C-alpha positions in Angstrom: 91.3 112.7 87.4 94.7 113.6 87.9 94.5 112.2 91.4 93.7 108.9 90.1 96.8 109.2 87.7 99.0 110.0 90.0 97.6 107.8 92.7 97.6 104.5 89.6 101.7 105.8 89.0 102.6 105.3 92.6 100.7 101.9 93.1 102.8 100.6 89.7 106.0 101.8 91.1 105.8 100.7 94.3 105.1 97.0 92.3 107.7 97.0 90.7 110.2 98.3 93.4 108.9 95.3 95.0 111.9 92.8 94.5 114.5 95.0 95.0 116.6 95.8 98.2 119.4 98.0 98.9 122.3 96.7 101.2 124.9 99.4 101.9 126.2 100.3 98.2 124.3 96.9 97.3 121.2 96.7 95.0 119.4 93.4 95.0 117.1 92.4 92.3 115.1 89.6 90.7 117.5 87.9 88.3 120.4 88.2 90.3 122.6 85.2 91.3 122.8 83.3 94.6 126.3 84.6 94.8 125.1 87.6 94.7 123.0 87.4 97.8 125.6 86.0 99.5 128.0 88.9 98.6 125.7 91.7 99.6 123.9 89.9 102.7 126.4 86.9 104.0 125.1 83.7 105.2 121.4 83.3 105.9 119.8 83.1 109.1 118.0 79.8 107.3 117.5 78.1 104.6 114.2 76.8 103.6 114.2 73.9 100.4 110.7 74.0 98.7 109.7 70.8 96.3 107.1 71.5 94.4 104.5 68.6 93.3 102.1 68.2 90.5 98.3 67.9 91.2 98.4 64.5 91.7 100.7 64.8 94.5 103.7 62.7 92.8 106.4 64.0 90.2 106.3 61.6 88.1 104.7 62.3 84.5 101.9 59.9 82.9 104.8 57.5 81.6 106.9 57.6 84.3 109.6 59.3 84.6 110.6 61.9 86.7 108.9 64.9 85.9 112.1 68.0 85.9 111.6 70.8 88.3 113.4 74.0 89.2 115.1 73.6 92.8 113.8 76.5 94.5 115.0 77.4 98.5 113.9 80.9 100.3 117.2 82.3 102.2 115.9 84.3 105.5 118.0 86.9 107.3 117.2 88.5 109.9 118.8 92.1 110.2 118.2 95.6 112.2 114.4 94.0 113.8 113.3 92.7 110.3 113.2 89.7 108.3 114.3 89.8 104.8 113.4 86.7 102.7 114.8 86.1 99.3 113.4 83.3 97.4 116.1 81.7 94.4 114.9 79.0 91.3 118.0 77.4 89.9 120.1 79.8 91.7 118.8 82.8 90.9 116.8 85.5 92.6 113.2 85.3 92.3 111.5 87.3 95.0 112.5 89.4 97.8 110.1 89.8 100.8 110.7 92.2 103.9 108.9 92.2 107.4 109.2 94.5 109.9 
């Protein structure tokens, strides 16, 4: 039983470490601001804009008008043999991915 506890606590934390990365004296975490990123990492390797569309494929509500979504871009570095990519909504940080 107190394998499975223990086993459950290390699952959860490595969850929730999940969206965080250390740079130097840097931490990075969800919530933080483009600037930021920029701060702690410099420019990006690339810049990836993502528009997101409703089910009907347009973004336009039933009456019309434009329907108002977040602007949302992943910033990829690439740095020491891996690629880190953090993912902003309305300029701020949202997820951060790392591959070796």
């Amino acid at each position: 039983m107190r394998i499975i506890l223990v086993g459950s606590l290390w699952l959860l934390s490595t969850v929730a470490a999940a969206d965080t990365l250390r740079v130097g004296s840097h931490l990075l975490v969800s919530g933080d601001s483009a600037a930021q990123v920029r701060e702690a990492l410099g420019r990006p390797s690339r810049v990836t804009h993502h528009r997101d569309r409703d089910r009907a494929g347009s973004a336009r509500h039933r009456r019309g008008a434009a329907a108002a979504k977040p602007a949302s871009e992943s910033w990829i570095y690439r740095r020491d043999g891996r690629e880190i990519t953090v993912t902003l909504v309305d300029g701020a940080v949202t997820t951060i991915q790392q591959r070796p």
